[in-house]
């Protein structure tokens, strides 16, 4: 029934000039939406209703100048009540308020306030006073706004202090983390340098040992070579039998034989190409005469065609011979100067640019290869020492077993 009654209230019907009278309607909720639509109503009377709270949207009615909420059951005001910045007159007489929201300090234009007959806390009750007359209510408005301003400043100061403490804690935590990371980085660097120094020391020792071993092997080889030469000088030399090759007459005979075979093959090919008629001796003679005539005609034709070219080539060769005889020394000198110049350029380029790069890259590759080999050797020795020992034992047994079999053949 109350809900239907509230719905039946028409704010526009209650508007009289700039005043809206919604008192004595037993309202449990303020019609904020309807009131917001009537911005002309700057004076609102909600007294003598059953309001327990005001919605968070109520402070959006920023056009209100005078507000009467007396004789309700209000236990608290919205936290954003201070958004009613144009409010000058506020009546909260006879409610159940104990405290006011901190945003109350924003009501700088508030000139009249009545908080009588509310169970206020002592500090707020002392600032509100009795409000028995116009002057008392004006003083109450001034003192309450001033009190809430002080409260707001203290709370803001406390909030900033807490933020500063949180920021300091975060800064200290970050510094501690940075120090921990720096310590860890220094420890890793020291460990890495230590491993690198150990690797370099072992590498140098291995290189020295390998050099000593190589020197000993080379010395042994040189001694062995000396002993072999000495033994060879002491032993009588063995004469190697000479193998006799083909004589000059045999070589000349073979050359003539090849020429005859070549001529015979050529004649056979010519006969085969020019053969016509039956296979008889007379026909063979005719074919030979005809082939000879064709060959003679072809040779003459080739000679006629090549004669001018041969004369031209002969003249050009004579000119080239004369030019070379005249300028040969200059050509040789120029060519030699060019060869010397480009040889010097190539030498400077190699020793000045290419060789340092090759040397540096070779050193880096050798160093990286050595470090990698040492690293994986450590991993093998650290991660699989048992298997490494077993492998060495197996190889040793196999070697001794081989020696045993070699010494005692079955």
GROMACS .gro file of C-alpha atoms in nm:
model
  410
    1UNK     CA    1   0.000   0.000   0.000
    2UNK     CA    2   0.284   0.237   0.082
    3UNK     CA    3   0.457   0.153  -0.247
    4UNK     CA    4   0.139   0.233  -0.441
    5UNK     CA    5   0.096   0.550  -0.242
    6UNK     CA    6   0.452   0.656  -0.320
    7UNK     CA    7   0.394   0.591  -0.686
    8UNK     CA    8   0.083   0.802  -0.684
    9UNK     CA    9   0.283   1.108  -0.565
   10UNK     CA   10   0.328   1.361  -0.843
   11UNK     CA   11   0.616   1.597  -0.778
   12UNK     CA   12   0.490   1.844  -1.035
   13UNK     CA   13   0.156   1.862  -0.858
   14UNK     CA   14   0.339   1.945  -0.532
   15UNK     CA   15   0.539   2.225  -0.695
   16UNK     CA   16   0.443   2.573  -0.583
   17UNK     CA   17   0.670   2.835  -0.731
   18UNK     CA   18   1.017   2.707  -0.637
   19UNK     CA   19   0.895   2.500  -0.340
   20UNK     CA   20   0.814   2.129  -0.343
   21UNK     CA   21   0.618   2.004  -0.041
   22UNK     CA   22   0.644   1.625   0.007
   23UNK     CA   23   0.590   1.626   0.386
   24UNK     CA   24   0.344   1.405   0.575
   25UNK     CA   25   0.328   1.146   0.293
   26UNK     CA   26   0.480   0.854   0.487
   27UNK     CA   27   0.752   0.822   0.225
   28UNK     CA   28   1.020   0.557   0.285
   29UNK     CA   29   1.229   0.663  -0.013
   30UNK     CA   30   1.288   1.000  -0.174
   31UNK     CA   31   1.169   1.020  -0.538
   32UNK     CA   32   1.511   1.132  -0.670
   33UNK     CA   33   1.433   1.072  -1.038
   34UNK     CA   34   1.114   1.281  -1.029
   35UNK     CA   35   1.283   1.555  -0.827
   36UNK     CA   36   1.576   1.572  -1.072
   37UNK     CA   37   1.331   1.639  -1.355
   38UNK     CA   38   1.200   1.951  -1.175
   39UNK     CA   39   1.508   2.172  -1.149
   40UNK     CA   40   1.294   2.477  -1.072
   41UNK     CA   41   1.213   2.342  -0.728
   42UNK     CA   42   1.510   2.466  -0.522
   43UNK     CA   43   1.325   2.432  -0.187
   44UNK     CA   44   1.236   2.074  -0.086
   45UNK     CA   45   1.034   1.970   0.219
   46UNK     CA   46   1.057   1.597   0.309
   47UNK     CA   47   0.972   1.634   0.679
   48UNK     CA   48   0.742   1.405   0.876
   49UNK     CA   49   0.801   1.096   0.661
   50UNK     CA   50   0.953   0.754   0.729
   51UNK     CA   51   1.288   0.800   0.560
   52UNK     CA   52   1.560   0.577   0.708
   53UNK     CA   53   1.832   0.643   0.450
   54UNK     CA   54   1.884   0.850   0.141
   55UNK     CA   55   2.002   0.689  -0.180
   56UNK     CA   56   2.353   0.755  -0.316
   57UNK     CA   57   2.185   0.941  -0.606
   58UNK     CA   58   2.016   1.198  -0.379
   59UNK     CA   59   2.319   1.438  -0.377
   60UNK     CA   60   2.282   1.472  -0.755
   61UNK     CA   61   2.002   1.722  -0.681
   62UNK     CA   62   2.261   1.999  -0.681
   63UNK     CA   63   1.999   2.267  -0.760
   64UNK     CA   64   1.859   2.246  -0.403
   65UNK     CA   65   1.912   2.553  -0.186
   66UNK     CA   66   1.688   2.464   0.110
   67UNK     CA   67   1.624   2.109   0.236
   68UNK     CA   68   1.400   2.001   0.523
   69UNK     CA   69   1.454   1.642   0.644
   70UNK     CA   70   1.326   1.689   0.997
   71UNK     CA   71   1.118   1.433   1.187
   72UNK     CA   72   1.226   1.128   0.992
   73UNK     CA   73   1.421   0.819   1.095
   74UNK     CA   74   1.749   0.891   0.920
   75UNK     CA   75   2.039   0.693   1.066
   76UNK     CA   76   2.304   0.823   0.824
   77UNK     CA   77   2.352   1.049   0.522
   78UNK     CA   78   2.513   0.944   0.193
   79UNK     CA   79   2.894   0.970   0.185
   80UNK     CA   80   2.867   1.211  -0.111
   81UNK     CA   81   2.616   1.439   0.065
   82UNK     CA   82   2.868   1.722   0.025
   83UNK     CA   83   2.792   1.733  -0.349
   84UNK     CA   84   2.490   1.955  -0.259
   85UNK     CA   85   2.729   2.251  -0.279
   86UNK     CA   86   2.456   2.514  -0.326
   87UNK     CA   87   2.271   2.412  -0.010
   88UNK     CA   88   2.219   2.709   0.228
   89UNK     CA   89   1.949   2.581   0.468
   90UNK     CA   90   1.944   2.226   0.611
   91UNK     CA   91   1.701   2.099   0.874
   92UNK     CA   92   1.786   1.759   1.027
   93UNK     CA   93   1.586   1.804   1.347
   94UNK     CA   94   1.461   1.490   1.524
   95UNK     CA   95   1.633   1.205   1.340
   96UNK     CA   96   1.864   0.922   1.451
   97UNK     CA   97   2.194   1.062   1.324
   98UNK     CA   98   2.513   0.998   1.520
   99UNK     CA   99   2.769   1.121   1.269
  100UNK     CA  100   2.786   1.325   0.950
  101UNK     CA  101   2.978   1.224   0.635
  102UNK     CA  102   3.325   1.379   0.588
  103UNK     CA  103   3.209   1.531   0.258
  104UNK     CA  104   2.996   1.770   0.474
  105UNK     CA  105   3.298   2.006   0.467
  106UNK     CA  106   3.216   2.085   0.102
  107UNK     CA  107   2.897   2.271   0.202
  108UNK     CA  108   3.072   2.608   0.205
  109UNK     CA  109   2.748   2.799   0.134
  110UNK     CA  110   2.557   2.643   0.426
  111UNK     CA  111   2.424   2.925   0.649
  112UNK     CA  112   2.159   2.748   0.866
  113UNK     CA  113   2.169   2.404   1.029
  114UNK     CA  114   1.951   2.232   1.287
  115UNK     CA  115   2.071   1.905   1.442
  116UNK     CA  116   1.868   1.904   1.761
  117UNK     CA  117   1.716   1.585   1.894
  118UNK     CA  118   1.976   1.355   1.731
  119UNK     CA  119   2.201   1.111   1.922
  120UNK     CA  120   2.516   1.290   1.800
  121UNK     CA  121   2.865   1.207   1.921
  122UNK     CA  122   2.995   1.450   2.178
  123UNK     CA  123   3.228   1.648   1.951
  124UNK     CA  124   2.963   1.695   1.684
  125UNK     CA  125   2.692   1.775   1.943
  126UNK     CA  126   2.916   2.041   2.098
  127UNK     CA  127   2.975   2.204   1.757
  128UNK     CA  128   2.604   2.188   1.662
  129UNK     CA  129   2.487   2.357   1.982
  130UNK     CA  130   2.116   2.396   2.073
  131UNK     CA  131   1.999   2.596   1.766
  132UNK     CA  132   1.727   2.774   1.966
  133UNK     CA  133   1.712   3.078   1.737
  134UNK     CA  134   1.826   3.205   1.400
  135UNK     CA  135   2.169   3.305   1.527
  136UNK     CA  136   2.222   2.972   1.703
  137UNK     CA  137   2.139   2.775   1.385
  138UNK     CA  138   2.374   2.997   1.182
  139UNK     CA  139   2.654   2.937   1.433
  140UNK     CA  140   2.576   2.565   1.421
  141UNK     CA  141   2.618   2.562   1.040
  142UNK     CA  142   2.948   2.751   1.060
  143UNK     CA  143   3.094   2.540   1.344
  144UNK     CA  144   2.985   2.203   1.198
  145UNK     CA  145   3.128   2.282   0.854
  146UNK     CA  146   3.450   2.400   1.020
  147UNK     CA  147   3.465   2.084   1.234
  148UNK     CA  148   3.412   1.859   0.932
  149UNK     CA  149   3.683   2.055   0.746
  150UNK     CA  150   3.926   1.979   1.029
  151UNK     CA  151   3.821   1.614   1.029
  152UNK     CA  152   3.867   1.597   0.653
  153UNK     CA  153   4.214   1.756   0.680
  154UNK     CA  154   4.317   1.508   0.950
  155UNK     CA  155   4.186   1.215   0.752
  156UNK     CA  156   4.358   1.342   0.438
  157UNK     CA  157   4.681   1.388   0.631
  158UNK     CA  158   4.648   1.038   0.772
  159UNK     CA  159   4.576   0.900   0.424
  160UNK     CA  160   4.880   1.077   0.277
  161UNK     CA  161   5.092   0.949   0.564
  162UNK     CA  162   4.973   0.594   0.502
  163UNK     CA  163   5.043   0.634   0.132
  164UNK     CA  164   5.389   0.767   0.214
  165UNK     CA  165   5.452   0.472   0.444
  166UNK     CA  166   5.333   0.228   0.179
  167UNK     CA  167   5.552   0.402  -0.076
  168UNK     CA  168   5.850   0.391   0.163
  169UNK     CA  169   5.790   0.022   0.229
  170UNK     CA  170   5.769  -0.048  -0.141
  171UNK     CA  171   6.086   0.154  -0.200
  172UNK     CA  172   6.269  -0.030   0.078
  173UNK     CA  173   6.146  -0.363  -0.055
  174UNK     CA  174   6.260  -0.271  -0.404
  175UNK     CA  175   6.600  -0.162  -0.275
  176UNK     CA  176   6.634  -0.486  -0.083
  177UNK     CA  177   6.541  -0.683  -0.395
  178UNK     CA  178   6.792  -0.482  -0.598
  179UNK     CA  179   7.063  -0.549  -0.340
  180UNK     CA  180   6.976  -0.919  -0.340
  181UNK     CA  181   6.991  -0.927  -0.720
  182UNK     CA  182   7.322  -0.742  -0.716
  183UNK     CA  183   7.466  -0.986  -0.461
  184UNK     CA  184   7.344  -1.280  -0.668
  185UNK     CA  185   7.492  -1.125  -0.981
  186UNK     CA  186   7.826  -1.065  -0.810
  187UNK     CA  187   7.829  -1.422  -0.679
  188UNK     CA  188   7.752  -1.561  -1.024
  189UNK     CA  189   8.020  -1.340  -1.177
  190UNK     CA  190   8.277  -1.448  -0.916
  191UNK     CA  191   8.188  -1.813  -0.973
  192UNK     CA  192   8.208  -1.766  -1.349
  193UNK     CA  193   8.548  -1.593  -1.320
  194UNK     CA  194   8.669  -1.872  -1.094
  195UNK     CA  195   8.557  -2.139  -1.341
  196UNK     CA  196   8.713  -1.945  -1.626
  197UNK     CA  197   9.042  -1.909  -1.437
  198UNK     CA  198   9.043  -2.281  -1.357
  199UNK     CA  199   8.965  -2.365  -1.718
  200UNK     CA  200   9.245  -2.137  -1.844
  201UNK     CA  201   9.489  -2.288  -1.594
  202UNK     CA  202   9.395  -2.643  -1.693
  203UNK     CA  203   9.409  -2.551  -2.060
  204UNK     CA  204   9.755  -2.403  -2.021
  205UNK     CA  205   9.869  -2.708  -1.830
  206UNK     CA  206   9.724  -2.936  -2.099
  207UNK     CA  207   9.890  -2.730  -2.372
  208UNK     CA  208  10.224  -2.743  -2.190
  209UNK     CA  209  10.190  -3.116  -2.138
  210UNK     CA  210  10.097  -3.169  -2.503
  211UNK     CA  211  10.390  -2.953  -2.614
  212UNK     CA  212  10.628  -3.152  -2.393
  213UNK     CA  213  10.488  -3.479  -2.523
  214UNK     CA  214  10.512  -3.357  -2.883
  215UNK     CA  215  10.871  -3.244  -2.825
  216UNK     CA  216  10.958  -3.583  -2.680
  217UNK     CA  217  10.795  -3.759  -2.977
  218UNK     CA  218  10.975  -3.535  -3.225
  219UNK     CA  219  11.304  -3.598  -3.045
  220UNK     CA  220  11.241  -3.971  -3.054
  221UNK     CA  221  11.156  -3.951  -3.425
  222UNK     CA  222  11.469  -3.751  -3.502
  223UNK     CA  223  11.682  -3.998  -3.306
  224UNK     CA  224  11.518  -4.285  -3.489
  225UNK     CA  225  11.574  -4.113  -3.825
  226UNK     CA  226  11.940  -4.058  -3.736
  227UNK     CA  227  11.980  -4.422  -3.638
  228UNK     CA  228  11.813  -4.536  -3.961
  229UNK     CA  229  12.041  -4.315  -4.172
  230UNK     CA  230  12.340  -4.443  -3.979
  231UNK     CA  231  12.234  -4.803  -4.039
  232UNK     CA  232  12.177  -4.730  -4.408
  233UNK     CA  233  12.525  -4.583  -4.440
  234UNK     CA  234  12.672  -4.886  -4.266
  235UNK     CA  235  12.483  -5.140  -4.485
  236UNK     CA  236  12.600  -5.195  -4.849
  237UNK     CA  237  12.379  -5.032  -5.108
  238UNK     CA  238  12.168  -5.263  -5.325
  239UNK     CA  239  12.172  -5.192  -5.696
  240UNK     CA  240  11.831  -5.184  -5.851
  241UNK     CA  241  11.806  -5.361  -6.187
  242UNK     CA  242  11.730  -5.128  -6.475
  243UNK     CA  243  11.432  -5.213  -6.691
  244UNK     CA  244  11.511  -5.180  -7.059
  245UNK     CA  245  11.267  -4.969  -7.261
  246UNK     CA  246  11.173  -4.994  -7.632
  247UNK     CA  247  11.448  -4.905  -7.880
  248UNK     CA  248  11.439  -4.618  -8.132
  249UNK     CA  249  11.381  -4.851  -8.424
  250UNK     CA  250  11.082  -5.009  -8.255
  251UNK     CA  251  10.930  -4.666  -8.182
  252UNK     CA  252  10.980  -4.552  -8.546
  253UNK     CA  253  10.828  -4.875  -8.681
  254UNK     CA  254  10.522  -4.836  -8.459
  255UNK     CA  255  10.474  -4.475  -8.580
  256UNK     CA  256  10.486  -4.583  -8.948
  257UNK     CA  257  10.242  -4.864  -8.878
  258UNK     CA  258   9.995  -4.622  -8.723
  259UNK     CA  259  10.022  -4.387  -9.021
  260UNK     CA  260   9.958  -4.673  -9.269
  261UNK     CA  261   9.656  -4.786  -9.070
  262UNK     CA  262   9.521  -4.431  -9.064
  263UNK     CA  263   9.569  -4.386  -9.439
  264UNK     CA  264   9.404  -4.723  -9.506
  265UNK     CA  265   9.103  -4.633  -9.293
  266UNK     CA  266   9.069  -4.297  -9.471
  267UNK     CA  267   9.084  -4.461  -9.815
  268UNK     CA  268   8.828  -4.721  -9.710
  269UNK     CA  269   8.593  -4.447  -9.595
  270UNK     CA  270   8.637  -4.254  -9.923
  271UNK     CA  271   8.575  -4.566 -10.129
  272UNK     CA  272   8.268  -4.652  -9.929
  273UNK     CA  273   8.125  -4.304  -9.984
  274UNK     CA  274   8.195  -4.301 -10.360
  275UNK     CA  275   8.125  -4.664 -10.450
  276UNK     CA  276   7.870  -4.728 -10.726
  277UNK     CA  277   7.793  -5.039 -10.928
  278UNK     CA  278   7.911  -5.401 -10.887
  279UNK     CA  279   8.203  -5.512 -10.674
  280UNK     CA  280   8.469  -5.570 -10.949
  281UNK     CA  281   8.831  -5.472 -11.002
  282UNK     CA  282   8.749  -5.238 -11.295
  283UNK     CA  283   8.474  -5.071 -11.098
  284UNK     CA  284   8.718  -5.027 -10.804
  285UNK     CA  285   8.965  -4.851 -11.039
  286UNK     CA  286   8.691  -4.621 -11.165
  287UNK     CA  287   8.587  -4.543 -10.809
  288UNK     CA  288   8.951  -4.467 -10.720
  289UNK     CA  289   8.992  -4.232 -11.017
  290UNK     CA  290   8.665  -4.057 -10.944
  291UNK     CA  291   8.755  -4.022 -10.572
  292UNK     CA  292   9.096  -3.882 -10.660
  293UNK     CA  293   8.939  -3.627 -10.898
  294UNK     CA  294   8.693  -3.515 -10.633
  295UNK     CA  295   8.968  -3.490 -10.370
  296UNK     CA  296   9.192  -3.289 -10.606
  297UNK     CA  297   8.902  -3.053 -10.692
  298UNK     CA  298   8.815  -3.008 -10.323
  299UNK     CA  299   9.181  -2.936 -10.231
  300UNK     CA  300   9.208  -2.678 -10.512
  301UNK     CA  301   8.882  -2.515 -10.403
  302UNK     CA  302   9.003  -2.495 -10.043
  303UNK     CA  303   9.336  -2.353 -10.157
  304UNK     CA  304   9.167  -2.085 -10.371
  305UNK     CA  305   8.943  -1.989 -10.078
  306UNK     CA  306   9.220  -1.985  -9.814
  307UNK     CA  307   9.493  -1.808 -10.019
  308UNK     CA  308   9.373  -1.448  -9.955
  309UNK     CA  309   9.320  -1.524  -9.586
  310UNK     CA  310   9.665  -1.680  -9.559
  311UNK     CA  311   9.822  -1.371  -9.719
  312UNK     CA  312   9.633  -1.145  -9.474
  313UNK     CA  313   9.739  -1.356  -9.177
  314UNK     CA  314  10.100  -1.350  -9.302
  315UNK     CA  315  10.097  -0.967  -9.327
  316UNK     CA  316   9.938  -0.934  -8.983
  317UNK     CA  317  10.196  -1.170  -8.837
  318UNK     CA  318  10.478  -0.966  -8.992
  319UNK     CA  319  10.332  -0.645  -8.845
  320UNK     CA  320  10.293  -0.810  -8.503
  321UNK     CA  321  10.654  -0.936  -8.521
  322UNK     CA  322  10.782  -0.588  -8.605
  323UNK     CA  323  10.573  -0.429  -8.325
  324UNK     CA  324  10.695  -0.683  -8.069
  325UNK     CA  325  11.056  -0.640  -8.185
  326UNK     CA  326  11.023  -0.263  -8.153
  327UNK     CA  327  10.818  -0.233  -7.829
  328UNK     CA  328  10.881  -0.566  -7.660
  329UNK     CA  329  11.100  -0.426  -7.383
  330UNK     CA  330  10.842  -0.152  -7.298
  331UNK     CA  331  10.557  -0.405  -7.283
  332UNK     CA  332  10.759  -0.634  -7.057
  333UNK     CA  333  10.855  -0.343  -6.827
  334UNK     CA  334  10.494  -0.217  -6.800
  335UNK     CA  335  10.366  -0.566  -6.733
  336UNK     CA  336  10.635  -0.621  -6.469
  337UNK     CA  337  10.556  -0.286  -6.299
  338UNK     CA  338  10.184  -0.374  -6.289
  339UNK     CA  339  10.262  -0.717  -6.144
  340UNK     CA  340  10.489  -0.565  -5.875
  341UNK     CA  341  10.232  -0.294  -5.791
  342UNK     CA  342   9.939  -0.532  -5.751
  343UNK     CA  343  10.155  -0.779  -5.560
  344UNK     CA  344  10.245  -0.507  -5.307
  345UNK     CA  345   9.877  -0.403  -5.280
  346UNK     CA  346   9.769  -0.762  -5.218
  347UNK     CA  347  10.046  -0.808  -4.959
  348UNK     CA  348   9.950  -0.488  -4.771
  349UNK     CA  349   9.582  -0.583  -4.781
  350UNK     CA  350   9.652  -0.931  -4.648
  351UNK     CA  351   9.895  -0.841  -4.368
  352UNK     CA  352   9.724  -0.512  -4.273
  353UNK     CA  353   9.355  -0.608  -4.285
  354UNK     CA  354   9.288  -0.974  -4.354
  355UNK     CA  355   9.549  -1.138  -4.132
  356UNK     CA  356   9.453  -0.955  -3.805
  357UNK     CA  357   9.087  -1.051  -3.859
  358UNK     CA  358   9.175  -1.412  -3.940
  359UNK     CA  359   9.407  -1.427  -3.639
  360UNK     CA  360   9.147  -1.280  -3.402
  361UNK     CA  361   8.865  -1.504  -3.529
  362UNK     CA  362   9.089  -1.810  -3.514
  363UNK     CA  363   9.182  -1.727  -3.154
  364UNK     CA  364   8.815  -1.680  -3.061
  365UNK     CA  365   8.716  -2.009  -3.223
  366UNK     CA  366   8.999  -2.197  -3.050
  367UNK     CA  367   8.914  -2.038  -2.713
  368UNK     CA  368   8.542  -2.113  -2.752
  369UNK     CA  369   8.617  -2.470  -2.860
  370UNK     CA  370   8.845  -2.521  -2.561
  371UNK     CA  371   8.591  -2.373  -2.316
  372UNK     CA  372   8.311  -2.584  -2.463
  373UNK     CA  373   8.517  -2.902  -2.446
  374UNK     CA  374   8.618  -2.833  -2.085
  375UNK     CA  375   8.256  -2.750  -1.995
  376UNK     CA  376   8.115  -3.074  -2.137
  377UNK     CA  377   8.403  -3.275  -1.990
  378UNK     CA  378   8.309  -3.136  -1.648
  379UNK     CA  379   7.945  -3.223  -1.707
  380UNK     CA  380   8.042  -3.580  -1.797
  381UNK     CA  381   8.268  -3.611  -1.492
  382UNK     CA  382   8.010  -3.452  -1.260
  383UNK     CA  383   7.683  -3.602  -1.389
  384UNK     CA  384   7.803  -3.951  -1.482
  385UNK     CA  385   8.109  -4.037  -1.273
  386UNK     CA  386   7.989  -4.394  -1.219
  387UNK     CA  387   7.944  -4.462  -1.591
  388UNK     CA  388   8.274  -4.292  -1.668
  389UNK     CA  389   8.459  -4.521  -1.421
  390UNK     CA  390   8.283  -4.829  -1.562
  391UNK     CA  391   8.378  -4.725  -1.916
  392UNK     CA  392   8.743  -4.681  -1.816
  393UNK     CA  393   8.740  -5.020  -1.639
  394UNK     CA  394   8.589  -5.189  -1.945
  395UNK     CA  395   8.846  -5.035  -2.178
  396UNK     CA  396   9.129  -5.133  -1.939
  397UNK     CA  397   9.001  -5.491  -1.915
  398UNK     CA  398   8.966  -5.512  -2.292
  399UNK     CA  399   9.319  -5.378  -2.341
  400UNK     CA  400   9.471  -5.619  -2.088
  401UNK     CA  401   9.265  -5.901  -2.234
  402UNK     CA  402   9.399  -5.821  -2.581
  403UNK     CA  403   9.755  -5.818  -2.449
  404UNK     CA  404   9.700  -6.150  -2.274
  405UNK     CA  405   9.567  -6.310  -2.594
  406UNK     CA  406   9.854  -6.160  -2.791
  407UNK     CA  407  10.107  -6.298  -2.543
  408UNK     CA  408   9.944  -6.646  -2.521
  409UNK     CA  409   9.805  -6.739  -2.862
  410UNK     CA  410   9.586  -7.049  -2.859
   0.00000   0.00000   0.00000
